[in-house]
Structure formats: structure tokens, C-alpha cells
XYZ file of C-alpha atoms in Angstrom:
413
model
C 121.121 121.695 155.571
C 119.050 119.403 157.310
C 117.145 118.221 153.977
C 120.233 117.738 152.330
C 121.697 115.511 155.036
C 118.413 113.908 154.496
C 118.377 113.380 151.268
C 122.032 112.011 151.410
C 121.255 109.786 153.425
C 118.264 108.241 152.056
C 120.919 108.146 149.202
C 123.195 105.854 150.861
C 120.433 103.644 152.508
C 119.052 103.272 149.182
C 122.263 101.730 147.698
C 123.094 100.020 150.724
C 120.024 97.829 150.245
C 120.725 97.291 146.267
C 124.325 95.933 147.588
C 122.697 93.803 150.595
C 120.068 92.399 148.168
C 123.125 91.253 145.697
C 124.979 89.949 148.591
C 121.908 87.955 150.200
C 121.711 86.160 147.055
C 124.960 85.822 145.826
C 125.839 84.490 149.512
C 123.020 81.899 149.128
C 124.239 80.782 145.634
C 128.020 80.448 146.829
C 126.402 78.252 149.656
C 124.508 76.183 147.899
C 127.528 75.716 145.119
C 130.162 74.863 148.078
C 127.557 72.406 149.422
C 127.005 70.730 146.017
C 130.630 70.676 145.359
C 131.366 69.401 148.818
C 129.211 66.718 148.445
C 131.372 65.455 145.251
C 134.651 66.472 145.751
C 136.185 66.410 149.929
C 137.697 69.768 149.723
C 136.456 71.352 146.360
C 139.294 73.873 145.114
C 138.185 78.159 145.588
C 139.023 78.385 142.408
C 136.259 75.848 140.882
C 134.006 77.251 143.520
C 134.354 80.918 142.089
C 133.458 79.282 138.485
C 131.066 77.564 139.019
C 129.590 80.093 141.181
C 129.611 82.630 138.101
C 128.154 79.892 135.838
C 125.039 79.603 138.087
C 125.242 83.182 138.481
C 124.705 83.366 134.648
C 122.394 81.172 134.535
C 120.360 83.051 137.117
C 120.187 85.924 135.148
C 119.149 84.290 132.139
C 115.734 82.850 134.298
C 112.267 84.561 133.523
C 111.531 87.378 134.731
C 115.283 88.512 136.449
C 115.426 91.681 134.418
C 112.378 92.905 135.221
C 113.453 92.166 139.068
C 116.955 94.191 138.257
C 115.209 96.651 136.535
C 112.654 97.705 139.308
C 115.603 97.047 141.470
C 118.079 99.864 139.795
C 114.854 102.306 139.348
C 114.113 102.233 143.370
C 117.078 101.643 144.633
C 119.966 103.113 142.598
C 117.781 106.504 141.226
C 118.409 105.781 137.668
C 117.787 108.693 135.149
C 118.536 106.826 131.750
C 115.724 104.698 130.393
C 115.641 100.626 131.233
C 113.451 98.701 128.834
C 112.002 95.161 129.915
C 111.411 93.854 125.992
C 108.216 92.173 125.569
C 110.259 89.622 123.272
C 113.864 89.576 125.076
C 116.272 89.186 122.119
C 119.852 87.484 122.782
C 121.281 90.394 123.635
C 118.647 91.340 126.632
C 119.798 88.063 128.085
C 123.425 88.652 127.545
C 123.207 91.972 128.996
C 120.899 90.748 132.086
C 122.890 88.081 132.832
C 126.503 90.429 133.123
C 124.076 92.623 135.039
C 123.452 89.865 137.461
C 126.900 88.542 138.189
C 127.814 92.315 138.578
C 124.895 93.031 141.035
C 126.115 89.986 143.105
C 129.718 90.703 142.903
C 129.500 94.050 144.332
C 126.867 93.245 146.632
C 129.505 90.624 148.060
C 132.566 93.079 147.916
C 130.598 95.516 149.838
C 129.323 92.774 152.737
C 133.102 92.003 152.874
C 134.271 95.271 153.334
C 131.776 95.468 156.164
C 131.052 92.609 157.828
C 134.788 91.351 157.608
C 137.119 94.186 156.601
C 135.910 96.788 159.055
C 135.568 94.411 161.808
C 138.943 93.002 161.154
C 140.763 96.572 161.240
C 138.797 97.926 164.492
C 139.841 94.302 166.133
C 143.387 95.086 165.314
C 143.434 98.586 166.117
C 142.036 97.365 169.391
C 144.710 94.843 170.186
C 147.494 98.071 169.414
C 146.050 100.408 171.928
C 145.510 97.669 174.581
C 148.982 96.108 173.929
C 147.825 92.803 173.940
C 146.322 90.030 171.130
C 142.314 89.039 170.724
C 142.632 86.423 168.215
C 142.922 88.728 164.800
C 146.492 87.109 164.305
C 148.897 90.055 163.731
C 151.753 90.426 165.828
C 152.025 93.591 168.349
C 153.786 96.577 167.374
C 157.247 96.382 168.689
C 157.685 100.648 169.123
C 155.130 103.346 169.892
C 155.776 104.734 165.722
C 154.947 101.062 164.823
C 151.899 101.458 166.945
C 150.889 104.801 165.732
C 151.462 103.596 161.857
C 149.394 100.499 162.409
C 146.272 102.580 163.740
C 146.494 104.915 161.379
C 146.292 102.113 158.526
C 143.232 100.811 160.428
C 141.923 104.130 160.575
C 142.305 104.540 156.514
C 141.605 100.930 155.903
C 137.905 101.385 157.944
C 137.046 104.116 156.396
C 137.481 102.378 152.973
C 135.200 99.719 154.521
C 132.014 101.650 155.314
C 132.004 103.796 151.891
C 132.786 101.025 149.634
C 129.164 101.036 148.945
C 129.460 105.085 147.796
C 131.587 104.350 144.875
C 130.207 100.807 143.673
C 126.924 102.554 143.852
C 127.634 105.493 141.629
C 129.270 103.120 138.943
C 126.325 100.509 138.912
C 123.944 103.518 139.034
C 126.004 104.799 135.763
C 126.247 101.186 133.888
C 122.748 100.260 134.660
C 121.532 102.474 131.594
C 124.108 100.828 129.352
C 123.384 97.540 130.212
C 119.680 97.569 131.156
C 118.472 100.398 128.849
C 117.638 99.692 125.169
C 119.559 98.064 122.378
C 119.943 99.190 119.064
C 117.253 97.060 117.917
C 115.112 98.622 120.770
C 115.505 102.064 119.867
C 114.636 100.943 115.709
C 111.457 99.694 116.703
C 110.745 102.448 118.725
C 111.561 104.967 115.875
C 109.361 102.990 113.852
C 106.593 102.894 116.216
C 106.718 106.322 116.613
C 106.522 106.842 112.852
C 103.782 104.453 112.681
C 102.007 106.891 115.513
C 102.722 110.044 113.593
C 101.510 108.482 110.304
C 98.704 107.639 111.891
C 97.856 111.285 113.743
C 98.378 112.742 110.170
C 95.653 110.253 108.581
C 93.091 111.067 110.918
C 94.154 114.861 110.836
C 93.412 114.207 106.716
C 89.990 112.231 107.450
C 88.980 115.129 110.193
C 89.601 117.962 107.409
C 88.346 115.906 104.619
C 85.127 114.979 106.372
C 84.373 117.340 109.101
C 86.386 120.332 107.880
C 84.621 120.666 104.057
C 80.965 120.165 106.190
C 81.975 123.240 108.422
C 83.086 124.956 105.041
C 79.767 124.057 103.601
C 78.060 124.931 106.830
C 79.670 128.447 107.119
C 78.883 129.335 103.412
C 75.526 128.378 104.174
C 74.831 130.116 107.291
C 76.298 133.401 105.720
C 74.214 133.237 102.540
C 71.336 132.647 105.380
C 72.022 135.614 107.098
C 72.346 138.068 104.178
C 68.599 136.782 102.945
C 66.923 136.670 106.094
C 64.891 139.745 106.004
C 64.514 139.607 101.604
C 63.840 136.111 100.758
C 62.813 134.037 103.832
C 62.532 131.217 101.597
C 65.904 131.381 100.645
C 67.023 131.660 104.103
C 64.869 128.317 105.134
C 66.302 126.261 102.172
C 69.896 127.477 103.866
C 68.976 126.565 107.088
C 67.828 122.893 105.859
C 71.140 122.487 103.848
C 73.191 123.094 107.273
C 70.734 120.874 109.151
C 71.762 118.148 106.412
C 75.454 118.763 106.202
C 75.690 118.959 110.046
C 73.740 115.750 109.923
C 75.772 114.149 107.252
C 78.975 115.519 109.442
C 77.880 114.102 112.652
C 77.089 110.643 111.341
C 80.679 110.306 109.781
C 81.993 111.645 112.713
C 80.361 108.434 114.418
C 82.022 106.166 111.593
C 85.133 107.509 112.447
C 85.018 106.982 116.218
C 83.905 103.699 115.441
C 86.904 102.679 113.016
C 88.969 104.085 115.736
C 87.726 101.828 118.358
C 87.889 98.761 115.759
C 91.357 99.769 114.972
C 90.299 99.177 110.980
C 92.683 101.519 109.897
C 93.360 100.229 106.178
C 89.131 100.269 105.850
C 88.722 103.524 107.158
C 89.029 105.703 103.801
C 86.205 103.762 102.270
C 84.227 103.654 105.046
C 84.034 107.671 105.226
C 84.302 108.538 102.186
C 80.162 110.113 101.237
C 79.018 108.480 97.841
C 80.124 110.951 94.444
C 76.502 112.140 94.141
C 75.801 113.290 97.866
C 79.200 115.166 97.382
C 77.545 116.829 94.256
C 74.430 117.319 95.049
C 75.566 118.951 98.365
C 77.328 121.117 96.846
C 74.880 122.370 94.659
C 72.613 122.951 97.564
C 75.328 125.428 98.902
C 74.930 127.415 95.632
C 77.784 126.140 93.608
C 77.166 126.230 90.038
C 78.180 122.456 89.464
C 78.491 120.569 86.128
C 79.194 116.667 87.043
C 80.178 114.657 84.427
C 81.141 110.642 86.703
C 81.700 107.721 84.595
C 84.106 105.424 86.856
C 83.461 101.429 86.200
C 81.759 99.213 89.100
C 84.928 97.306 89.810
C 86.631 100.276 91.066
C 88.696 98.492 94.942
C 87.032 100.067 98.354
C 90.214 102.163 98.822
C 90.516 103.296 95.518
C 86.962 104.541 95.344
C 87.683 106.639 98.492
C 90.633 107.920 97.642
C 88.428 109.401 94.450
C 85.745 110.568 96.756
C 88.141 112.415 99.473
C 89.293 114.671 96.195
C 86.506 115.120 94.883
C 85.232 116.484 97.848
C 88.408 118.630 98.935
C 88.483 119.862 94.815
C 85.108 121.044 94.836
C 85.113 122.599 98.952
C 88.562 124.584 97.463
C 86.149 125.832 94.390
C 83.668 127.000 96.953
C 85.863 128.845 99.395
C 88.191 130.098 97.440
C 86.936 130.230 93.614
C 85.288 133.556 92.275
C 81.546 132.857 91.221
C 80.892 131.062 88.548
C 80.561 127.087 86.835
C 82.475 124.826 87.582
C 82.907 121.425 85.957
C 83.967 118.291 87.645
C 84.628 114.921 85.541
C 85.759 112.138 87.000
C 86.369 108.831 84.552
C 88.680 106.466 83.326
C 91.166 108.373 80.843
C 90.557 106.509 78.048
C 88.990 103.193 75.912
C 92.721 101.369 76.415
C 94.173 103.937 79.266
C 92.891 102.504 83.278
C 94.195 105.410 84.796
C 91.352 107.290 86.589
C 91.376 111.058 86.574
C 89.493 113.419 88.658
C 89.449 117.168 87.207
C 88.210 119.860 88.778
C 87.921 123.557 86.464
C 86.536 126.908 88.303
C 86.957 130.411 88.091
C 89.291 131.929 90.271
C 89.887 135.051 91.902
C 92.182 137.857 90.674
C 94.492 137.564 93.703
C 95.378 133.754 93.232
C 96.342 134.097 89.747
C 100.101 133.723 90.994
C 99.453 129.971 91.748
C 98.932 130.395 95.197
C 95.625 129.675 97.350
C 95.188 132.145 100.177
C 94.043 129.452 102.547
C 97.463 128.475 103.564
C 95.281 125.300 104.537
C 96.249 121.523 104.354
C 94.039 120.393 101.048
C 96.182 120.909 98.003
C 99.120 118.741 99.964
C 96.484 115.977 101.378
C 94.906 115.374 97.690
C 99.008 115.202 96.847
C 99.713 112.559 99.656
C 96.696 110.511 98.503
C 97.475 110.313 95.003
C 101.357 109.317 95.956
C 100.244 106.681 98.026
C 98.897 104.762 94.554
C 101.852 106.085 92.124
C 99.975 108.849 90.809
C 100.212 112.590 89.433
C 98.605 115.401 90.948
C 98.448 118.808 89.479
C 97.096 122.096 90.254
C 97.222 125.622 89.412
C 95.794 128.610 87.471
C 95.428 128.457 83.437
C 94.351 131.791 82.289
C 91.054 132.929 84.758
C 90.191 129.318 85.604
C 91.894 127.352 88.512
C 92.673 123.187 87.005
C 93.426 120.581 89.607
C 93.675 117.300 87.618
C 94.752 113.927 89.533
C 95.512 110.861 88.245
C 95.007 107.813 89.697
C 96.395 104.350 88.145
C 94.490 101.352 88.212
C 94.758 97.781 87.162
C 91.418 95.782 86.595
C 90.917 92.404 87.166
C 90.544 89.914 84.388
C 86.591 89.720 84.655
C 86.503 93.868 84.865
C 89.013 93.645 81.910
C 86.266 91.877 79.615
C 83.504 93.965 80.864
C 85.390 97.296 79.675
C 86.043 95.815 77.016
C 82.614 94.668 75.894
């Protein structure tokens, strides 16, 4: 019980302060209006005082820096749950909302310093003046009977206690509007849809580079260590020429781990593809070194663009890791070229033998490869395909590409 009186009350104080604050400053502003208009006109009419007084009220929410002053004002003082943006670029309608804001702020904060400092005083003066039968000043006549009496403290009584929880009320309802008016706009809540998209876009290209880069080296690691272990004790050569193929794939995994961190840090997003990507022959050799039994066949042109070239590297290296976790043993051929004497598209195939339970079309990985090569290729316009043909397993992507003039004459020639 005691908490909750408390809390209440820290309630109340709370918006008691937001209303003083408005009423502090719309006081001063009415002040320094009456005096200006004083100065021009002898006896300036209320009714130009009130509009001008909104005016500059306007115009004082449309100053630098007044929503962020509302906003931390509503968040402390009035316990606001909804979200209230302060827009790094405020847009017309942030100042069109912060200025109603502000002449509502000061509007209430003057009703409830009336109701206070001139309503309650007014009705505990009169009710004083009924009881003791005889006028202070306030201006109302005495009651003429004891029911007249009675009736007038009574309305004194209800018209007090109206006074001092004004504030309750006008509180609640500012607290309520203060997310409509200070939260976001429409506008506001695009650009935060699209920066969110941009953030998830983001997380799922790094996810890609991670299992590109560092996930196929762990692949080529674990293959390693296991073909390792099963040697050990037979061929201890074998076993050492295992051991120095995980020492170079960790190394190799490590040091684009670093180039990652570092595009990270440089925020080079659109360079970071090309930038990881391992050249075509480390990829194949690699491989090889792992014991896959790897035909190459790579005959791309020099003029192939930075993010093109990576793009061809990150499948060729997620094709040939899916051949060597989940393709049965046996050669496998990888050609990677331009498709033909008048056709630019480039096209990365990948052919292994596959394993009698994947036959159906399906991997048994359930992992992320298949769909990243898929995003990759979309990204430039292009077809990827792959699936079992008989007892091999094809993936074959295709990759278009326009060369520039002096490329042009160099195929060519």
C-alpha cells in the first residue's frame, strides 16, 4: 500500500512539473507579448494578445532543438511508453507536429496554473466569506438563506476539487498524444524498415562470406584430420602430409578471417567479395591436397570486373566443398569458361559422383550452399542449376557478362 501511494504520487509530481514547466514559459511569452503590444497599442485587445501569443508560441516550437527539449521532457516527466523520434533531418512534418506540441504543452501548463493558483484560491476565498458571513474582497454577494449558504459551499467544495486534479486528466491525455505527435511519421517508420532491411541484408552477406570462407576451410580441415587419424599408425607419411594440409587451410582460413574483420572495420562492403574470394588455383589445388580427385579445366578472360571474379570464385569453392562432403568417391571435373566464341556468359560446372541416397535431388546437408551459390548468381541476372543426372551430381551456373570495348577486340583477336 505504501509503495503504491508512492508510486502515485511520484506520478502526480511528475506531471505537475511537465504542466509548471509549460506554464513558466508560456507565462513568460504572454508577458513579453502584452509588453510588446503595450508598447504599440495603449490597451492592446485579449483577443490580439491570445494570437499573437500562439503565433510566437509556434514559432517557438519551430526553433532548434525544441523537440528534443519536449521529447526528453514527455520521456521523464509524463512516463511515455510509445516511441518519440528526434529526426536527424526534421522533415516539415516534425516541425508541424513540434510546434502543435508546443502550443499544447503551454496551453495546458497555463490551464492547470489557473486552476490552481487562481481557481482554487478563488473558491476557498468565497467559501470563506459564506461561513464567516461577511465579504474579503472576492466580489460575490452573501448568501441571503442558510440553503443558499450550504449550496454555495458545496459548489466551492466541487469547484476546488476540480482545481487541484486538473493536472490528473491533462496529464493522462498529453501522456497519450505525445506518441502521436512526437513519435515517428510515416516517412520515419519507411526508413526504418529500410534500414532494417539494409541490416538484415547485410547479416546474411557476412553469414554467406563466413560459410563460404571459413565454413569450406573447416570442411576441408575435418576431412583432413579424419583421413589423418585413420593413417596414423599405417602410413605416417600420409598422416604428416594431412597434418600440413590443415596447417595450410587453417592458415589460409585465419588470414581471410583477418580480411574480413578488416573490410568490416573499413565498412567496404561492395569490395568485400573480391577481396576474400582465394585465387581459382589455391581453391584447386587445395582441394586436391584433401584427396579429391580433381580435373580443372579454367579459361575465364583477364578483363573479368573484381566482383564478378569473386562471385566465380565463392562457387567454385562452395561446388567443389559440396563434391567433397557429400559426393561418393570418385573424379570430378570442374570447368569454368566463357560459354562460347560469340556467347559472354561465364559458366562454372561442377560434375561428381554422388551417393545412392541423394539420387532424389536432395543433399543431406540441409546446409546453406546450394541457396547462397543461387543468391549470387541472381544478384547478376543469372541461372543456376543443380541436381542429379544419372550417378553424377551437375551444378552448372551461369553468369552474364558484358566486356568492354578494348576486352571486346581482344576476344576477338
Amino acid at each position: 500500500m505504501q509503495a503504491t501511494t508512492r508510486h502515485l504520487a511520484r506520478y502526480l509530481a511528475r506531471r505537475f512539473a511537465w504542466h509548471m514547466l509549460g506554464a513558466a514559459i508560456g507565462l513568460a511569452l504572454v508577458l513579453l507579448v502584452y509588453s510588446l503590444l503595450f508598447s504599440a497599442v495603449t490597451e492592446p485587445p485579449a483577443w490580439v494578445v491570445v494570437v499573437v501569443a500562439v503565433a510566437a508560441a509556434v514559432g517557438l516550437g519551430l526553433v532548434p532543438g525544441a523537440r528534443e527539449l519536449e521529447v526528453t521532457a514527455a520521456r521523464a516527466l509524463l512516463d511515455v511508453d510509445a516511441e518519440l523520434v528526434v529526426p536527424a533531418r526534421p522533415r516539415l512534418a516534425h516541425r508541424v507536429r513540434t510546434a502543435g506540441w508546443v502550443v499544447l504543452h503551454l496551453v495546458t501548463g497555463m490551464l492547470v496554473a489557473v486552476c490552481l493558483f487562481a481557481v482554487l484560491p478563488g473558491a476557498v476565498l468565497i467559501a470563506v466569506e459564506t461561513v464567516a458571513g461577511r465579504s474579503f474582497g472576492s466580489g460575490f454577494p452573501l448568501p441571503n438563506s442558510v440553503v443558499e449558504a450550504v449550496l454555495r459551499l458545496a459548489a466551492c467544495a466541487v469547484v476546488g476539487l476540480l482545481a487541484v486534479t486538473a493536472t490528473w486528466p491533462l496529464g493522462v491525455a498529453a501522456s497519450a498524444l505525445a506518441g502521436r505527435v512526437l513519435g515517428p511519421t510515416s516517412h520515419d517508420r519507411l526508413e526504418t524498415a529500410l534500414a532494417r532491411a539494409r541490416r538484415e541484408a547485410e547479416h546474411t552477406r557476412l553469414a554467406r562470406e563466413l560459410h563460404d570462407g571459413i565454413g569450406h576451410a573447416l570442411t576441408v580441415v575435418s576431412v583432413q584430420a579424419a583421413a589423418g587419424r585413420r593413417v596414423v599408425a599405417a602410413n605416417p607419411e600420409a598422416a604428416a602430409n594431412a597434418l600440413a594440409a590443415i596447417e595450410d587451410t587453417a592458415r589460409s582460413a585465419l588470414a581471410e578471417l583477418d580480411q574480413l574483420l578488416a573490410v568490416l572495420r573499413d565498412d567496404a562492403a561492395d569490395a568485400a567479395p573480391a577481396a576474400l574470394a582465394p585465387a581459382l588455383d589455391d581453391v584447386v589445388t587445395a582441394h586436391r591436397r584433401a584427396g579429391l580427385d580433381l580435373s580443372a579445366r579454367i579459361d575465364l578472360p583477364a578483363g573479368l570486373p573484381a566482383l564478378l571474379s569473386g562471385t566465380v570464385q565463392r562457387i567454385v569453392t562452395e561446388a567443389l566443398t559440396n563434391a567433397h562432403r557429400h559426393g561418393a568417391p570418385g573424379p570430378v571435373r570442374l570447368t569454368v569458361g566463357l560459354a562460347g566464341p560469340a556467347d559472354d556468359r561465364v559458366v562454372i560446372e561442377v560434375v561428381n559422383p554422388v551417393r545412392g541416397g541423394t539420387r532424389t535431388g536432395r543433399r543431406s546437408s540441409g546446409g546453406r550452399g546450394l541457396a547462397g551459390i543461387r543468391e549470387r548468381v541472381a544478384l547478376f541476372g543469372g541461372t543456376a542449376e543443380a541436381g542429379p543426372d544419372g550417378d553424377r551430381w551437375i551444378l552448372r551456373a551461369t553468369l552474364p557478362w558484358t566486356p568492354a570495348p578494348a576486352d571486346r577486340k581482344e576476344l576477338d583477336a
